[in-house]
Short mmCIF file of C-alpha atoms and ligand atoms in Angstrom, two decimals:
data_model
loop_
_atom_site.label_atom_id
_atom_site.label_comp_id
_atom_site.label_asym_id
_atom_site.label_seq_id
_atom_site.Cartn_x
_atom_site.Cartn_y
_atom_site.Cartn_z
CA MET A 1 0.00 0.00 0.00
CA SER A 2 1.53 3.32 -0.97
CA ASN A 3 1.48 6.42 1.23
CA ILE A 4 -0.85 9.28 0.39
CA VAL A 5 1.10 12.53 0.54
CA MET A 6 -0.67 15.87 0.17
CA GLU A 7 2.09 17.80 -1.56
CA SER A 8 2.32 21.55 -1.16
CA TRP A 9 2.28 23.57 -4.38
CA THR A 10 4.96 25.94 -5.54
CA LEU A 11 3.89 29.55 -6.00
CA GLU A 12 3.92 28.92 -9.77
CA GLU A 13 1.61 25.90 -9.47
CA GLY A 14 -0.81 27.67 -7.15
CA THR A 15 -0.84 30.72 -9.38
CA ARG A 16 -1.44 28.67 -12.51
CA LYS A 17 -4.26 26.64 -10.95
CA ALA A 18 -6.12 29.64 -9.53
CA THR A 19 -5.58 31.62 -12.72
CA GLU A 20 -6.87 28.82 -14.96
CA LEU A 21 -9.94 28.41 -12.77
CA PHE A 22 -10.53 32.17 -12.91
CA GLU A 23 -10.22 32.26 -16.68
CA SER A 24 -12.53 29.31 -17.22
CA ALA A 25 -15.17 30.73 -14.85
CA TYR A 26 -15.16 34.36 -16.00
CA GLY A 27 -13.61 34.35 -19.46
CA TYR A 28 -10.87 36.91 -18.79
CA SER A 29 -7.56 37.06 -16.88
CA PRO A 30 -7.29 38.02 -13.21
CA GLU A 31 -5.71 41.23 -12.05
CA ALA A 32 -3.81 39.80 -9.08
CA LEU A 33 -2.94 36.65 -7.19
CA HIS A 34 -2.71 36.31 -3.41
CA SER A 35 -2.28 33.39 -1.06
CA ALA A 36 -2.22 32.42 2.60
CA PRO A 37 -1.06 29.33 4.49
CA GLY A 38 -2.74 26.78 6.73
CA ARG A 39 -1.12 26.23 10.10
CA VAL A 40 -0.26 23.60 12.64
CA ASN A 41 0.25 24.06 16.37
CA VAL A 42 3.66 22.78 17.47
CA ILE A 43 2.94 22.76 21.23
CA GLY A 44 0.59 24.50 23.70
CA GLU A 45 -2.74 22.66 23.32
CA HIS A 46 -6.02 23.50 25.07
CA THR A 47 -4.27 26.38 26.79
CA ASP A 48 -5.76 29.25 24.77
CA TYR A 49 -8.95 29.49 26.86
CA ASN A 50 -6.88 29.07 30.02
CA GLY A 51 -4.76 32.19 29.63
CA GLY A 52 -1.80 30.23 28.26
CA PHE A 53 0.36 30.07 25.14
CA ALA A 54 0.29 28.33 21.78
CA LEU A 55 3.19 27.90 19.37
CA PRO A 56 1.83 27.61 15.82
CA MET A 57 3.75 27.61 12.53
CA ALA A 58 2.46 28.20 9.02
CA LEU A 59 2.41 25.27 6.59
CA PRO A 60 3.91 25.38 3.10
CA HIS A 61 0.36 24.43 2.04
CA ARG A 62 -1.56 27.50 0.92
CA THR A 63 -4.87 28.71 -0.40
CA TYR A 64 -4.55 30.71 -3.62
CA ALA A 65 -6.92 33.47 -4.68
CA ALA A 66 -6.97 34.92 -8.21
CA VAL A 67 -8.89 38.21 -8.13
CA SER A 68 -10.11 41.16 -10.15
CA GLN A 69 -11.86 44.20 -8.78
CA ARG A 70 -15.37 44.97 -10.03
CA ASP A 71 -17.02 48.36 -10.17
CA ASP A 72 -20.13 47.20 -8.31
CA ARG A 73 -20.70 45.49 -4.95
CA ILE A 74 -21.10 41.95 -6.29
CA VAL A 75 -18.66 39.20 -5.29
CA ARG A 76 -18.62 36.29 -7.72
CA LEU A 77 -16.77 33.30 -6.34
CA VAL A 78 -15.67 29.93 -7.55
CA SER A 79 -13.56 27.34 -5.73
CA ALA A 80 -11.90 24.23 -7.11
CA GLN A 81 -12.96 22.57 -3.85
CA GLU A 82 -16.67 23.46 -4.15
CA GLU A 83 -19.43 23.23 -6.77
CA GLY A 84 -20.48 26.05 -9.08
CA VAL A 85 -20.10 29.82 -9.24
CA ARG A 86 -21.66 31.70 -6.32
CA GLU A 87 -22.69 35.34 -6.21
CA VAL A 88 -23.15 37.54 -3.15
CA ASN A 89 -24.07 41.22 -2.99
CA LEU A 90 -21.93 42.92 -0.31
CA ASP A 91 -24.90 45.17 0.54
CA GLU A 92 -26.85 42.08 1.59
CA VAL A 93 -24.27 40.44 3.85
CA ASP A 94 -25.79 39.87 7.27
CA THR A 95 -24.61 38.07 10.40
CA HIS A 96 -24.96 34.32 10.78
CA ASP A 97 -27.74 34.63 13.38
CA SER A 98 -29.83 36.95 11.16
CA LYS A 99 -32.78 35.93 8.98
CA ASN A 100 -30.62 36.02 5.87
CA PRO A 101 -27.20 34.54 6.64
CA VAL A 102 -24.74 33.92 3.80
CA GLU A 103 -24.92 30.18 3.15
CA GLY A 104 -21.84 27.96 2.96
CA TRP A 105 -18.25 28.73 2.09
CA PRO A 106 -18.78 32.23 0.56
CA ALA A 107 -19.46 33.44 4.12
CA TYR A 108 -15.73 33.13 4.91
CA VAL A 109 -14.96 35.39 1.94
CA VAL A 110 -17.59 38.13 2.04
CA GLY A 111 -17.35 38.11 5.85
CA VAL A 112 -13.91 39.65 5.47
CA ALA A 113 -15.25 42.62 3.47
CA TRP A 114 -18.09 42.99 5.97
CA ALA A 115 -15.59 43.03 8.87
CA LEU A 116 -13.29 45.58 7.16
CA GLU A 117 -16.34 47.79 6.66
CA GLN A 118 -17.25 47.32 10.34
CA GLN A 119 -13.77 48.61 11.17
CA GLY A 120 -14.86 51.87 9.56
CA ARG A 121 -12.80 51.62 6.38
CA GLY A 122 -15.57 52.55 3.99
CA LYS A 123 -17.26 50.39 1.37
CA MET A 124 -15.28 47.56 -0.19
CA PRO A 125 -15.49 46.89 -3.92
CA GLY A 126 -17.00 43.72 -5.39
CA LEU A 127 -14.63 41.09 -6.78
CA ASP A 128 -14.43 38.26 -9.22
CA LEU A 129 -12.59 35.57 -7.31
CA ALA A 130 -11.27 32.06 -7.98
CA ILE A 131 -9.92 29.89 -5.16
CA ASP A 132 -7.77 26.79 -5.26
CA SER A 133 -6.02 25.22 -2.31
CA CYS A 134 -3.77 22.40 -1.18
CA VAL A 135 -4.71 22.86 2.48
CA PRO A 136 -6.89 19.90 3.47
CA PHE A 137 -10.37 20.77 4.77
CA GLY A 138 -11.40 19.97 8.31
CA ALA A 139 -8.11 18.24 9.20
CA GLY A 140 -7.42 20.80 11.90
CA LEU A 141 -4.96 22.57 9.61
CA SER A 142 -7.07 25.68 9.26
CA SER A 143 -8.21 25.85 5.68
CA SER A 144 -10.80 28.39 6.87
CA ALA A 145 -8.21 30.90 8.07
CA ALA A 146 -6.12 30.33 4.93
CA LEU A 147 -9.17 31.26 2.84
CA GLU A 148 -10.02 34.34 4.92
CA CYS A 149 -6.44 35.59 5.04
CA ALA A 150 -5.89 35.12 1.28
CA VAL A 151 -8.94 37.23 0.45
CA ALA A 152 -8.15 39.76 3.20
CA VAL A 153 -4.77 40.59 1.66
CA ALA A 154 -6.38 40.60 -1.79
CA TRP A 155 -8.89 43.27 -0.77
CA ASP A 156 -6.18 45.21 1.02
CA ALA A 157 -3.85 45.17 -2.00
CA LEU A 158 -6.63 46.26 -4.37
CA MET A 159 -7.71 49.07 -2.05
CA ALA A 160 -4.11 50.19 -1.53
CA GLN A 161 -4.09 51.26 -5.20
CA THR A 162 -6.61 53.97 -4.33
CA ASP A 163 -5.83 57.30 -2.62
CA ASN A 164 -7.82 56.81 0.54
CA TRP A 165 -6.39 53.49 1.74
CA ILE A 166 -3.04 52.83 3.43
CA SER A 167 -1.75 49.32 2.83
CA MET A 168 -2.48 47.14 5.87
CA MET A 169 -0.43 44.08 5.00
CA THR A 170 2.82 46.05 4.93
CA THR A 171 2.68 47.04 8.62
CA THR A 172 2.44 45.06 11.86
CA LYS A 173 -0.50 47.16 13.02
CA GLY A 174 -2.28 46.60 9.71
CA ARG A 175 -1.71 42.84 9.82
CA LYS A 176 -3.16 42.76 13.34
CA GLU A 177 -6.26 44.53 12.08
CA LEU A 178 -6.52 42.11 9.16
CA VAL A 179 -6.36 39.25 11.70
CA ASP A 180 -9.21 40.86 13.63
CA ALA A 181 -11.27 41.20 10.44
CA CYS A 182 -10.73 37.53 9.57
CA ILE A 183 -11.72 36.44 13.09
CA SER A 184 -14.98 38.46 12.95
CA ALA A 185 -15.71 37.11 9.47
CA GLU A 186 -15.48 33.56 10.77
CA ASN A 187 -17.32 34.19 14.07
CA GLU A 188 -20.04 36.51 12.93
CA ILE A 189 -20.67 35.80 9.25
CA ALA A 190 -19.68 32.14 8.91
CA GLY A 191 -20.99 31.49 12.44
CA ALA A 192 -18.02 29.34 13.43
CA PRO A 193 -16.47 29.99 16.83
CA THR A 194 -12.69 30.50 16.49
CA GLY A 195 -10.15 31.64 19.01
CA GLY A 196 -7.85 33.57 16.70
CA MET A 197 -4.72 31.42 16.67
CA ASP A 198 -5.36 30.29 13.10
CA GLN A 199 -5.70 33.77 11.66
CA ALA A 200 -2.69 35.10 13.62
CA ALA A 201 -0.56 32.22 12.35
CA SER A 202 -1.65 32.59 8.72
CA MET A 203 -1.33 36.38 8.65
CA ARG A 204 1.68 37.00 10.91
CA CYS A 205 4.00 33.97 10.79
CA ARG A 206 7.46 34.05 9.24
CA ALA A 207 9.30 31.44 7.21
CA GLY A 208 11.72 29.55 9.47
CA ALA A 209 9.98 30.61 12.68
CA VAL A 210 7.17 29.67 15.02
CA ILE A 211 4.91 32.20 16.72
CA LEU A 212 4.57 32.33 20.50
CA LEU A 213 0.99 33.48 20.90
CA ASP A 214 -0.13 34.76 24.30
CA SER A 215 -3.87 34.17 24.59
CA LYS A 216 -4.25 36.81 27.29
CA ASP A 217 -3.62 39.75 24.96
CA ALA A 218 -3.15 38.09 21.53
CA SER A 219 0.43 39.39 21.46
CA ILE A 220 2.96 37.38 19.47
CA ARG A 221 6.69 36.81 19.37
CA HIS A 222 8.56 35.17 16.49
CA ILE A 223 10.95 32.42 17.54
CA PRO A 224 13.38 31.07 14.92
CA PHE A 225 12.80 27.35 14.24
CA ASP A 226 14.74 26.64 11.08
CA LEU A 227 14.12 22.95 10.48
CA GLU A 228 15.55 23.02 6.93
CA SER A 229 19.03 23.99 8.10
CA VAL A 230 19.30 20.92 10.33
CA GLY A 231 17.75 18.42 7.90
CA LEU A 232 14.49 18.09 9.78
CA GLU A 233 10.84 18.44 8.86
CA MET A 234 7.53 18.50 10.65
CA LEU A 235 5.61 15.53 9.32
CA VAL A 236 1.87 16.11 9.61
CA ILE A 237 -0.31 13.01 9.83
CA ASP A 238 -3.94 13.72 8.99
CA THR A 239 -5.50 10.67 10.66
CA ARG A 240 -8.82 11.09 8.86
CA ALA A 241 -10.39 9.55 11.94
CA PRO A 242 -14.18 9.63 11.71
CA HIS A 243 -15.85 12.28 13.88
CA ARG A 244 -16.82 10.50 17.04
CA LEU A 245 -19.14 11.92 19.64
CA ALA A 246 -16.84 14.86 20.28
CA ASP A 247 -19.70 17.36 20.44
CA GLY A 248 -19.87 18.95 23.82
CA GLN A 249 -16.41 17.67 24.80
CA TYR A 250 -14.77 21.00 24.10
CA ALA A 251 -17.38 22.88 26.14
CA ASN A 252 -17.05 20.27 28.86
CA ARG A 253 -13.24 20.68 29.11
CA ARG A 254 -13.60 24.42 29.07
CA GLY A 255 -16.26 24.36 31.80
CA THR A 256 -14.18 22.08 34.04
CA CYS A 257 -11.18 24.41 33.67
CA GLU A 258 -13.31 27.40 34.67
CA VAL A 259 -14.60 25.63 37.76
CA ALA A 260 -11.08 24.51 38.71
CA ALA A 261 -9.69 28.02 38.29
CA LYS A 262 -12.44 29.44 40.46
CA LYS A 263 -11.85 26.86 43.21
CA LEU A 264 -8.14 27.74 43.16
CA GLY A 265 -8.91 31.45 43.25
CA VAL A 266 -7.29 32.40 39.92
CA GLU A 267 -8.68 33.80 36.71
CA TYR A 268 -6.75 31.36 34.55
CA LEU A 269 -5.22 27.94 35.22
CA ALA A 270 -2.21 28.81 33.07
CA SER A 271 -1.08 31.35 35.68
CA LEU A 272 -0.39 28.52 38.16
CA THR A 273 2.98 26.80 38.62
CA ARG A 274 3.79 23.09 38.75
CA ASP A 275 4.02 23.06 42.56
CA THR A 276 0.44 24.37 43.05
CA ASP A 277 -1.57 22.33 45.57
CA LEU A 278 -4.51 20.90 43.59
CA SER A 279 -6.09 19.00 46.48
CA ALA A 280 -9.12 21.35 46.59
CA LEU A 281 -10.16 19.90 43.20
CA ASN A 282 -11.90 16.63 42.44
CA GLU A 283 -10.02 14.00 40.48
CA GLU A 284 -11.22 15.08 37.05
CA GLU A 285 -10.51 18.74 37.76
CA GLN A 286 -7.03 17.83 39.00
CA LYS A 287 -6.22 16.01 35.77
CA ARG A 288 -7.47 18.84 33.56
CA ALA A 289 -5.66 21.47 35.62
CA ARG A 290 -2.47 19.43 35.64
CA HIS A 291 -2.53 19.31 31.84
CA VAL A 292 -2.97 23.07 31.51
CA ILE A 293 -0.25 23.85 34.05
CA THR A 294 2.31 21.40 32.67
CA GLU A 295 1.49 22.24 29.03
CA THR A 296 2.10 25.92 29.71
CA ALA A 297 5.44 25.08 31.33
CA ARG A 298 6.36 22.81 28.39
CA THR A 299 5.55 25.51 25.86
CA LEU A 300 7.74 28.06 27.63
CA ASP A 301 10.53 25.47 28.02
CA PHE A 302 10.27 24.74 24.30
CA VAL A 303 10.69 28.42 23.48
CA GLU A 304 13.62 28.75 25.86
CA LEU A 305 15.35 25.81 24.17
CA LEU A 306 14.83 27.40 20.75
CA GLU A 307 16.12 30.75 21.94
CA ASP A 308 19.10 29.32 23.81
CA GLY A 309 21.14 28.54 20.74
CA ALA A 310 21.64 26.29 17.75
CA LEU A 311 19.48 23.20 17.17
CA THR A 312 22.10 20.70 18.35
CA ASP A 313 21.17 17.02 18.65
CA GLU A 314 20.99 17.40 22.40
CA ARG A 315 18.64 20.38 22.24
CA LEU A 316 16.52 18.66 19.59
CA GLY A 317 16.20 15.66 21.87
CA LEU A 318 14.85 17.89 24.64
CA ILE A 319 12.46 19.64 22.26
CA GLY A 320 11.20 16.28 21.02
CA SER A 321 10.65 15.05 24.58
CA LEU A 322 8.51 18.09 25.33
CA MET A 323 6.32 17.32 22.31
CA THR A 324 5.94 13.70 23.34
CA ALA A 325 5.17 14.68 26.95
CA SER A 326 2.51 17.05 25.60
CA HIS A 327 0.84 14.15 23.82
CA GLU A 328 0.98 11.98 26.92
CA SER A 329 -0.65 14.74 28.96
CA LEU A 330 -3.41 15.20 26.37
CA ARG A 331 -4.00 11.46 26.38
CA ALA A 332 -3.89 10.69 30.09
CA ASP A 333 -4.88 13.95 31.80
CA TYR A 334 -6.93 15.89 29.27
CA GLU A 335 -8.38 12.78 27.63
CA VAL A 336 -8.87 14.20 24.15
CA THR A 337 -6.96 11.68 22.04
CA VAL A 338 -8.40 8.79 20.03
CA PRO A 339 -6.67 5.51 19.05
CA GLU A 340 -5.68 6.92 15.62
CA LEU A 341 -3.79 9.80 17.26
CA ASP A 342 -2.14 7.58 19.88
CA ILE A 343 -1.05 5.02 17.30
CA ALA A 344 0.28 7.65 14.87
CA VAL A 345 2.40 9.14 17.67
CA GLU A 346 3.53 5.80 19.03
CA THR A 347 4.54 4.53 15.59
CA ALA A 348 6.37 7.72 14.64
CA LEU A 349 8.41 7.54 17.86
CA GLU A 350 9.11 3.86 17.42
CA TYR A 351 10.56 4.51 13.96
CA GLY A 352 12.84 7.34 14.97
CA ALA A 353 10.85 10.59 15.29
CA VAL A 354 12.57 13.12 17.55
CA GLY A 355 9.17 13.88 19.15
CA ALA A 356 5.51 13.51 18.25
CA ARG A 357 2.11 14.62 19.46
CA MET A 358 -1.48 15.15 18.49
CA THR A 359 -2.20 18.72 17.44
CA GLY A 360 -5.42 20.76 17.55
CA GLY A 361 -8.46 20.06 19.69
CA GLY A 362 -8.27 16.26 19.53
CA PHE A 363 -10.96 13.59 19.00
CA GLY A 364 -9.53 13.08 15.52
CA GLY A 365 -7.72 15.53 13.26
CA SER A 366 -3.95 15.51 12.88
CA ALA A 367 -0.79 14.51 14.67
CA ILE A 368 2.70 15.89 14.05
CA ALA A 369 6.09 14.26 14.23
CA LEU A 370 9.42 16.06 14.25
CA VAL A 371 11.54 13.85 12.00
CA ARG A 372 14.86 13.75 10.17
CA LYS A 373 14.05 14.09 6.50
CA HIS A 374 15.65 10.81 5.53
CA GLN A 375 13.46 8.97 8.06
CA ALA A 376 10.16 10.45 6.93
CA SER A 377 9.31 7.84 4.31
CA ALA A 378 9.96 4.88 6.63
CA ILE A 379 7.80 6.50 9.31
CA MET A 380 4.99 7.11 6.80
CA ASP A 381 5.21 3.49 5.60
CA GLU A 382 4.86 2.15 9.12
CA ILE A 383 1.97 4.44 10.04
CA THR A 384 0.12 3.55 6.84
CA LYS A 385 0.67 -0.16 7.53
CA ARG A 386 -0.34 0.10 11.15
CA PHE A 387 -3.52 2.03 10.29
CA ALA A 388 -4.45 -0.64 7.73
CA LYS A 389 -3.91 -3.37 10.32
CA GLU A 390 -6.16 -1.53 12.78
CA ASP A 391 -8.80 -1.02 10.09
CA PHE A 392 -8.55 2.78 10.38
CA ASN A 393 -9.08 5.13 7.44
CA GLN A 394 -5.93 5.54 5.38
CA PRO A 395 -3.95 8.51 6.76
CA HIS A 396 -2.75 11.43 4.65
CA PHE A 397 0.68 12.98 5.15
CA LEU A 398 2.00 16.52 4.68
CA HIS A 399 5.66 17.49 4.68
CA ALA A 400 5.88 20.76 6.58
CA ARG A 401 8.36 23.42 7.62
CA PRO A 402 7.63 26.85 9.12
CA SER A 403 6.51 28.86 6.10
CA ALA A 404 5.67 32.36 4.90
CA PRO A 405 2.58 34.42 5.82
CA ALA A 406 -0.34 35.66 3.72
CA ASN A 407 0.82 37.87 0.86
P1 LIG B 501 -10.41 23.76 8.99
O1 LIG B 501 -9.85 23.04 10.19
O2 LIG B 501 -9.90 23.17 7.71
O3 LIG B 501 -10.24 25.23 9.09
P2 LIG B 501 -13.13 24.52 9.16
O4 LIG B 501 -14.39 23.75 9.38
O5 LIG B 501 -12.79 25.60 10.13
O6 LIG B 501 -11.97 23.45 9.03
O7 LIG B 501 -13.19 25.21 7.75
C1 LIG B 501 -13.49 24.47 6.61
C2 LIG B 501 -14.48 25.25 5.76
O8 LIG B 501 -13.84 26.41 5.22
C3 LIG B 501 -14.95 24.47 4.56
O9 LIG B 501 -16.06 23.66 4.90
C4 LIG B 501 -15.33 25.59 3.60
O10 LIG B 501 -16.59 26.12 3.94
C5 LIG B 501 -14.30 26.66 3.89
N1 LIG B 501 -13.15 26.53 2.99
C6 LIG B 501 -11.87 26.33 3.34
N2 LIG B 501 -11.06 26.26 2.25
C7 LIG B 501 -11.86 26.43 1.18
C8 LIG B 501 -11.64 26.42 -0.25
N3 LIG B 501 -10.44 26.23 -0.76
N4 LIG B 501 -12.71 26.62 -1.04
C9 LIG B 501 -13.94 26.79 -0.52
N5 LIG B 501 -14.20 26.78 0.79
C10 LIG B 501 -13.20 26.60 1.64
MG1 LIG B 502 -11.02 26.44 10.68
#
C-alpha cells in the first residue's frame, strides 16, 4: 500500500491553478494573485482558553486566490474545492444569526469585506474571485483561516491602489487589524467559533519561525525554528479519523477548567505553577488542571530551548521530549486523544521521530512528528501499515516546515 502525501504547491503551481480556474469561470484574466497558508500548532494545546500560550507555525500548504476588482458590490466566487459559481451582494451580507445569513463557504470570503467595513474603512469593492487550495479541509490545519487571510490581503492590496487606503499588510498594526477582520468574518458571518490562533498564524507567521501566541492579549513573538538547516521536517499526519461523539467535549473541558480556576482562586489555570496544591479539586478537575499547568510550562521550556542557541542534537532531543510529553498529557490527563492519534504518535516515535504529538483540539484531526528528512518515508510506511492493520481510514501525510505568511 503506498502512502498518500498531500504535496504543497509551488507559488507557480498555485498561481497557474487559480488563474486557470478564474479564466474558465469568468472568461478573462485576473488582475492579481494572493495566497495564505494553513497552520499547525507545534505545542501548547487546550491552553488558549486558560490564559496560556500556543506555538503555531504556518504550513507550506496555501490557499490561492486569483482576483479582479469589479465596479459594483457583487462578489462572484468559484472554488476548485466546491461546486459552481456563487454570487453575493456585499450590501446584503448579514450576520450568521440573522434571517438572511450567507450560506456555505462564501461566508468566509464576504465576511472579510463585511468586517473591514465594520472597522470603519468605507465600502469595499466587489470582486471576481477564484480559489484553489492544497490545504486539506477539516483536518485541523485551518483551511478556513487560509481562505479568509488570502482574500483579506487581496482586498487590502486592491484598495491600496486607491488614494484613501493605506496598505495594511505592509505594517504590523495593519496585519493585526486584518487578523481581527478575519476572526470576525469567521465568528459573525460564517458562524463558526474561532479563538484567533489560526488567523494570527496565517497572517503573521514568518518562514523559518514559530509564533509564540499569548492568549491573554493576543500578542505574538517570532521564535526562529529553522528545520531546513538541520535536515528536519515537521511531518503532519492527517488521521482522517471519523468524527466520534466529540460534540460537547470542548465545552465540557472548558467548563471544568473554569470551575477549577475558580476553586483555586485564579482567573486562569495557566497562571499557576507546577508546585500548586490541587487538592481542593476533584479528580477530574485535577487532571485537567495538571494538563494546563504542565502544558504551559512545556511551551515556555520549548521556546527557551529554541532561543538558547543552535538546534544541536541534544537540544533537539529535549524539544522532542517536550512534544511527546505534551501528547501523553493530552492522552492521560486531558483525555482528548483517540486511538488513531495515539497510534500515529507511538509509531512515529518507534521509527525514529525526535518527538511527536497530536495537534489541535483532539478527537480526531492531525498529529505531528518532528523527523529527520531521511526517516520520513519509513515512518509514513509504518503508520500507513499500522492504520491498515487496525482497520482505520488511510492517513494522509504533509511534509511541513515553518513557512511564509499571507501575501
Ligand atoms: P479547517 O480546520 O480546515 O479550518 P473549518 O471547518 O474551520 O476546518 O473550515 C473548513 C471550511 O472552510 C470548509 O467547509 C469551507 O466552507 C471553507 N473553505 C476552506 N477552504 C476552502 C476552499 N479552498 N474553497 C472553498 N471553501 C473553503
Ligand atoms: Mg477552521
